[in-house]
Short mmCIF file of C-alpha atoms in Angstrom, two decimals:
data_model
loop_
_atom_site.label_atom_id
_atom_site.label_comp_id
_atom_site.label_asym_id
_atom_site.label_seq_id
_atom_site.Cartn_x
_atom_site.Cartn_y
_atom_site.Cartn_z
CA MET A 1 -0.03 -0.10 0.08
CA CYS A 2 3.03 2.30 -0.30
CA SER A 3 3.49 2.41 -4.13
CA VAL A 4 4.58 5.93 -5.47
CA ILE A 5 3.06 7.35 -8.66
CA SER A 6 4.43 10.20 -10.73
CA ARG A 7 2.56 13.52 -10.82
CA VAL A 8 0.41 13.70 -13.81
CA LYS A 9 -0.32 17.03 -15.58
CA PRO A 10 -4.14 18.17 -15.29
CA VAL A 11 -5.89 18.47 -18.69
CA GLN A 12 -6.76 22.20 -18.97
CA ARG A 13 -10.38 22.11 -19.78
CA ALA A 14 -13.53 22.89 -17.82
CA LEU A 15 -15.26 20.20 -16.16
CA ALA A 16 -18.39 18.65 -17.93
CA SER A 17 -21.11 17.07 -16.02
CA THR A 18 -24.39 15.30 -16.48
CA LEU A 19 -26.89 15.02 -13.59
CA ARG A 20 -29.86 12.96 -14.08
CA LEU A 21 -32.84 14.07 -11.72
CA ARG A 22 -36.04 12.02 -11.14
CA THR A 23 -38.56 14.02 -9.20
CA ASN A 24 -41.36 12.43 -7.12
CA ALA A 25 -44.84 12.93 -8.54
CA ASP A 26 -45.99 14.05 -5.05
CA GLY A 27 -42.88 16.10 -4.42
CA LEU A 28 -41.34 16.69 -1.07
CA ASN A 29 -43.35 18.65 1.52
CA TYR A 30 -41.48 21.04 4.00
CA ALA A 31 -41.92 18.62 6.89
CA ALA A 32 -40.16 15.78 5.05
CA ALA A 33 -37.24 18.12 4.01
CA GLN A 34 -36.97 19.32 7.60
CA SER A 35 -36.83 15.81 8.82
CA ARG A 36 -33.52 15.23 6.99
CA ARG A 37 -31.70 17.79 9.12
CA PHE A 38 -30.41 14.77 11.17
CA CYS A 39 -27.83 14.48 8.25
CA PRO A 40 -24.20 15.39 9.13
CA GLY A 41 -23.48 19.08 7.97
CA PHE A 42 -27.04 20.27 7.02
CA ILE A 43 -26.67 24.08 7.51
CA THR A 44 -29.63 25.47 9.72
CA GLY A 45 -31.91 27.71 7.54
CA ALA A 46 -30.85 26.29 4.24
CA GLN A 47 -33.65 25.77 1.87
CA PRO A 48 -34.20 22.10 0.40
CA LEU A 49 -33.79 21.07 -2.94
CA TRP A 50 -37.16 19.83 -4.30
CA VAL A 51 -35.54 16.83 -5.98
CA THR A 52 -36.08 13.34 -4.59
CA SER A 53 -33.64 11.23 -6.50
CA ARG A 54 -30.38 11.54 -8.66
CA SER A 55 -29.38 8.48 -10.70
CA TYR A 56 -25.81 9.41 -11.18
CA CYS A 57 -23.57 12.49 -12.17
CA ALA A 58 -20.73 11.56 -14.49
CA ARG A 59 -17.83 14.13 -14.77
CA ILE A 60 -14.70 14.17 -16.90
CA ALA A 61 -11.75 14.12 -14.52
CA THR A 62 -9.08 16.81 -14.86
CA THR A 63 -6.21 13.92 -14.70
CA ASP A 64 -5.25 12.33 -17.94
CA GLY A 65 -6.15 8.67 -18.18
CA LEU A 66 -8.48 8.87 -15.17
CA LEU A 67 -12.03 7.41 -15.58
CA PHE A 68 -14.41 9.10 -12.84
CA ARG A 69 -18.05 8.62 -11.88
CA GLN A 70 -19.83 10.39 -9.22
CA LEU A 71 -22.85 8.34 -8.07
CA PHE A 72 -25.84 9.21 -5.66
CA GLU A 73 -27.78 7.25 -3.20
CA VAL A 74 -30.91 9.28 -2.52
CA GLU A 75 -32.15 7.96 0.88
CA SER A 76 -29.00 8.85 2.83
CA SER A 77 -27.94 11.51 0.21
CA THR A 78 -24.67 9.60 -0.18
CA TYR A 79 -22.13 10.03 -3.04
CA THR A 80 -20.21 7.02 -4.08
CA TYR A 81 -17.08 7.58 -6.42
CA LEU A 82 -15.87 5.13 -8.84
CA LEU A 83 -12.21 5.90 -10.22
CA ALA A 84 -10.36 3.67 -12.71
CA ASP A 85 -7.21 3.85 -14.92
CA ALA A 86 -8.50 4.35 -18.51
CA ASP A 87 -5.78 1.95 -19.79
CA THR A 88 -5.40 -0.93 -17.43
CA LYS A 89 -9.01 -0.74 -16.23
CA GLU A 90 -8.02 -1.34 -12.49
CA ALA A 91 -10.55 0.64 -10.41
CA VAL A 92 -11.31 1.78 -6.87
CA ILE A 93 -14.82 2.57 -5.35
CA ILE A 94 -15.31 5.11 -2.32
CA ASP A 95 -18.12 4.82 0.04
CA PRO A 96 -20.43 2.25 -1.72
CA VAL A 97 -23.97 1.92 -0.40
CA LEU A 98 -25.80 -1.16 0.06
CA GLU A 99 -29.12 -0.30 -1.57
CA THR A 100 -27.16 0.68 -4.80
CA ILE A 101 -24.76 -2.34 -5.17
CA ASP A 102 -26.38 -3.64 -8.23
CA ARG A 103 -26.08 -0.12 -9.93
CA ASP A 104 -22.64 0.29 -8.93
CA LEU A 105 -21.57 -3.29 -10.20
CA LYS A 106 -23.38 -2.62 -13.36
CA PHE A 107 -21.13 0.38 -14.00
CA VAL A 108 -18.15 -1.83 -13.26
CA SER A 109 -19.35 -4.34 -15.88
CA GLU A 110 -20.45 -1.94 -18.55
CA LEU A 111 -17.17 -0.24 -18.38
CA GLY A 112 -14.97 -3.20 -18.32
CA LEU A 113 -13.36 -2.49 -15.23
CA LYS A 114 -11.45 -4.58 -12.71
CA LEU A 115 -12.42 -3.44 -9.19
CA THR A 116 -9.51 -3.86 -6.88
CA VAL A 117 -10.41 -1.84 -3.59
CA ALA A 118 -13.62 -0.81 -2.03
CA VAL A 119 -12.75 1.77 0.50
CA ASN A 120 -14.93 3.65 3.20
CA THR A 121 -13.89 7.06 4.46
CA HIS A 122 -15.21 6.32 7.86
CA CYS A 123 -17.54 3.96 9.66
CA HIS A 124 -20.74 5.39 8.50
CA ALA A 125 -23.82 5.99 10.75
CA ASP A 126 -26.50 6.80 8.20
CA HIS A 127 -26.26 3.80 5.76
CA ILE A 128 -24.80 0.31 5.48
CA THR A 129 -21.75 -0.16 3.34
CA SER A 130 -21.85 -2.52 0.39
CA THR A 131 -18.13 -3.45 0.56
CA GLY A 132 -18.76 -6.97 2.29
CA LEU A 133 -21.30 -7.95 -0.18
CA MET A 134 -19.25 -6.66 -2.97
CA LYS A 135 -16.41 -8.98 -1.87
CA LYS A 136 -18.71 -11.96 -2.32
CA ARG A 137 -19.70 -10.96 -5.74
CA LEU A 138 -16.34 -9.76 -7.04
CA ALA A 139 -13.32 -12.27 -6.81
CA GLY A 140 -10.12 -10.51 -5.74
CA LEU A 141 -11.81 -7.38 -4.37
CA LYS A 142 -10.42 -5.87 -1.00
CA SER A 143 -12.16 -3.78 1.58
CA ALA A 144 -10.22 -0.89 3.04
CA ILE A 145 -10.92 1.56 5.98
CA SER A 146 -8.85 3.42 8.53
CA LYS A 147 -7.06 1.56 11.18
CA PHE A 148 -8.73 3.94 13.83
CA SER A 149 -12.21 3.18 12.68
CA GLY A 150 -12.37 -0.13 14.77
CA ALA A 151 -13.98 -1.84 11.83
CA SER A 152 -13.05 -5.12 10.00
CA ALA A 153 -11.47 -4.85 6.45
CA ASP A 154 -8.78 -6.39 4.42
CA ILE A 155 -6.61 -3.19 4.57
CA HIS A 156 -6.41 -0.92 7.35
CA LEU A 157 -5.18 2.47 6.25
CA LYS A 158 -3.07 5.13 8.04
CA GLU A 159 -1.47 8.54 7.14
CA GLY A 160 0.45 8.43 3.94
CA ASP A 161 -0.76 5.10 2.62
CA LYS A 162 -1.48 4.78 -1.03
CA ILE A 163 -4.21 2.98 -2.94
CA PRO A 164 -2.94 2.15 -6.22
CA PHE A 165 -5.01 1.60 -9.34
CA GLY A 166 -2.94 1.34 -12.68
CA ARG A 167 -0.70 4.35 -13.05
CA HIS A 168 -2.85 6.29 -10.52
CA SER A 169 -3.23 6.23 -6.79
CA LEU A 170 -5.12 7.70 -3.71
CA THR A 171 -3.18 9.05 -0.84
CA VAL A 172 -4.65 8.87 2.63
CA ARG A 173 -4.75 11.66 4.87
CA GLU A 174 -6.27 11.30 8.29
CA THR A 175 -8.78 13.73 9.12
CA PRO A 176 -10.53 12.72 12.41
CA GLY A 177 -12.97 14.75 14.21
CA HIS A 178 -16.32 13.61 12.90
CA THR A 179 -15.11 10.05 13.81
CA ASP A 180 -11.84 8.83 15.12
CA GLY A 181 -11.29 6.85 11.81
CA CYS A 182 -12.10 9.57 9.20
CA ILE A 183 -9.91 9.83 6.17
CA THR A 184 -9.55 12.13 3.12
CA LEU A 185 -8.44 10.44 0.00
CA VAL A 186 -6.29 12.78 -2.49
CA THR A 187 -5.42 11.84 -6.23
CA GLY A 188 -1.64 11.92 -7.01
CA ASP A 189 -1.62 15.26 -8.61
CA GLN A 190 -3.81 16.68 -5.87
CA SER A 191 -6.45 17.63 -8.33
CA MET A 192 -9.21 15.82 -6.42
CA ALA A 193 -9.93 15.21 -2.69
CA PHE A 194 -12.68 12.72 -1.43
CA THR A 195 -13.22 14.11 2.02
CA GLY A 196 -15.87 11.88 3.41
CA ASP A 197 -17.89 13.41 6.18
CA ALA A 198 -15.21 15.75 7.36
CA LEU A 199 -15.39 18.61 4.80
CA LEU A 200 -18.75 19.06 3.13
CA ILE A 201 -19.88 21.70 0.52
CA ARG A 202 -20.30 24.78 2.68
CA GLY A 203 -20.69 22.64 5.85
CA CYS A 204 -18.82 19.70 7.84
CA GLY A 205 -19.82 16.55 9.48
CA ARG A 206 -21.32 16.68 12.80
CA THR A 207 -19.29 16.05 16.00
CA ASP A 208 -21.90 15.07 18.58
CA PHE A 209 -21.46 11.24 18.35
CA GLN A 210 -19.23 8.30 17.37
CA GLN A 211 -16.05 9.90 19.00
CA GLY A 212 -16.76 13.31 17.58
CA CYS A 213 -14.66 16.18 18.57
CA ALA A 214 -15.22 19.63 17.17
CA LYS A 215 -11.75 20.87 18.02
CA ARG A 216 -10.14 17.96 16.37
CA LEU A 217 -12.13 18.19 13.09
CA TYR A 218 -11.33 21.97 12.92
CA GLN A 219 -7.59 21.15 13.09
CA SER A 220 -8.05 18.13 10.67
CA ILE A 221 -9.56 20.46 7.89
CA GLN A 222 -7.27 23.24 8.39
CA GLU A 223 -4.17 21.14 8.43
CA LYS A 224 -4.95 18.16 6.07
CA ILE A 225 -7.43 19.61 3.56
CA TYR A 226 -6.94 23.29 3.45
CA THR A 227 -3.21 22.79 2.76
CA LEU A 228 -4.20 21.40 -0.63
CA PRO A 229 -4.01 23.55 -3.65
CA ASP A 230 -6.97 26.01 -4.14
CA HIS A 231 -7.83 24.40 -7.25
CA CYS A 232 -8.09 20.89 -5.74
CA LEU A 233 -11.68 19.79 -6.18
CA ILE A 234 -13.68 18.62 -3.06
CA TYR A 235 -15.93 15.60 -3.36
CA PRO A 236 -17.74 14.91 0.03
CA ALA A 237 -19.59 11.77 1.06
CA HIS A 238 -22.91 13.71 1.26
CA ASP A 239 -24.85 16.67 0.17
CA TYR A 240 -28.45 17.57 0.86
CA LEU A 241 -28.90 20.55 -1.45
CA GLY A 242 -28.01 19.06 -4.86
CA GLN A 243 -24.39 20.31 -4.88
CA THR A 244 -21.92 18.03 -6.56
CA VAL A 245 -18.39 19.44 -6.22
CA SER A 246 -16.45 22.35 -4.59
CA THR A 247 -12.90 23.42 -4.39
CA VAL A 248 -10.44 23.95 -1.58
CA GLY A 249 -10.28 27.75 -2.34
CA GLU A 250 -14.07 28.02 -2.24
CA GLU A 251 -14.53 26.30 1.01
CA ARG A 252 -11.48 28.19 2.53
CA LYS A 253 -13.27 31.39 1.55
CA PHE A 254 -17.06 30.69 1.97
CA ASN A 255 -17.69 27.79 4.14
CA PRO A 256 -19.80 29.57 7.04
CA ARG A 257 -18.39 27.23 9.66
CA LEU A 258 -14.75 27.16 8.75
CA THR A 259 -14.16 30.68 8.16
CA LYS A 260 -14.70 31.12 11.99
CA SER A 261 -12.00 30.77 14.66
CA MET A 262 -11.53 27.46 16.42
CA GLU A 263 -13.45 28.87 19.41
CA GLU A 264 -16.50 30.13 17.41
CA PHE A 265 -16.47 26.80 15.34
CA VAL A 266 -16.56 24.71 18.46
CA LYS A 267 -19.38 26.79 19.78
CA ILE A 268 -21.30 26.37 16.55
CA MET A 269 -20.84 22.52 16.65
CA ASN A 270 -21.77 22.12 20.20
CA ASN A 271 -25.13 23.95 19.75
CA LEU A 272 -26.56 22.15 16.43
CA ASN A 273 -28.96 20.28 18.56
CA LEU A 274 -29.49 17.66 15.79
CA PRO A 275 -31.56 14.40 16.30
CA LYS A 276 -29.44 11.34 15.73
CA PRO A 277 -29.21 9.52 12.39
CA ASN A 278 -32.34 7.30 11.76
CA LYS A 279 -30.29 4.20 10.84
CA ILE A 280 -27.28 4.58 13.41
CA ASP A 281 -28.45 1.72 15.66
CA ILE A 282 -28.17 -0.57 12.68
CA SER A 283 -25.65 1.02 10.36
CA VAL A 284 -22.78 1.16 12.86
CA PRO A 285 -22.80 -2.36 13.90
CA ALA A 286 -23.05 -3.68 10.32
CA ASN A 287 -20.31 -1.34 9.26
CA LEU A 288 -18.04 -2.47 11.82
CA VAL A 289 -18.04 -5.79 9.99
CA CYS A 290 -17.73 -4.54 6.49
CA GLY A 291 -21.50 -4.32 6.07
CA VAL A 292 -22.15 -7.98 6.52
CA HIS A 293 -21.71 -10.30 9.63
CA SER A 294 -19.20 -12.48 7.79
CA ILE A 295 -16.39 -10.98 5.65
#
């Protein structure tokens, strides 16, 4: 897990994206939207997006030879990310969700990919990971998570570890605070960062359960994420307002929580008064064993 890759030059072109939206015939009423405020990082007073489902968002990566797909699970508003080497077809999936395993494996099959690692950015509380079940359906697939998560996996990751796939790799940066085992995964050229629940778009993960610590989260973001280049794209594990991507520069300038001092940030986080995630009692025990009770 310590292979080193050379930096690759970003392609100088604008990002292109497609976003398929499916609207519920009855729509979301305001009460339903309010009920989703248990989600980590939901900003008080923000208006909900009146969309109930997104199938996927496909983006052209800024790195030569990198295939990238951003996928969405509607119930927990979770983003799953699929990255692959366009030449060797070796691939990595980040934060896959149990309910969308068939969709994700269909993409892997249709694109002719060889999925080598399924990695979780932390032990999730709002959904069950599909990594364990994926291992049963794909020979040779390995699961990965932080060694500080307390969860079972084939690979336990720590600061500086690399997850290689073809001529590309993801580098691990430990970003605890939402949980002890939170990690951010950064591409070799530092053009993309997958921040899990640590840093969200104009928000951040909550710190009131699962070893949460506001002071530690603030330090993690400032020292491990905000030290990346301004142009580095931020891809979080969740978004509740239809936003798909941000940048380090944007979040440093506009994030309403992280533009505050540490003392102000801690005060904000300690007074969110959010109800606990609906699925925490089943999700955490399942995710501690890779999403299944036998891996």
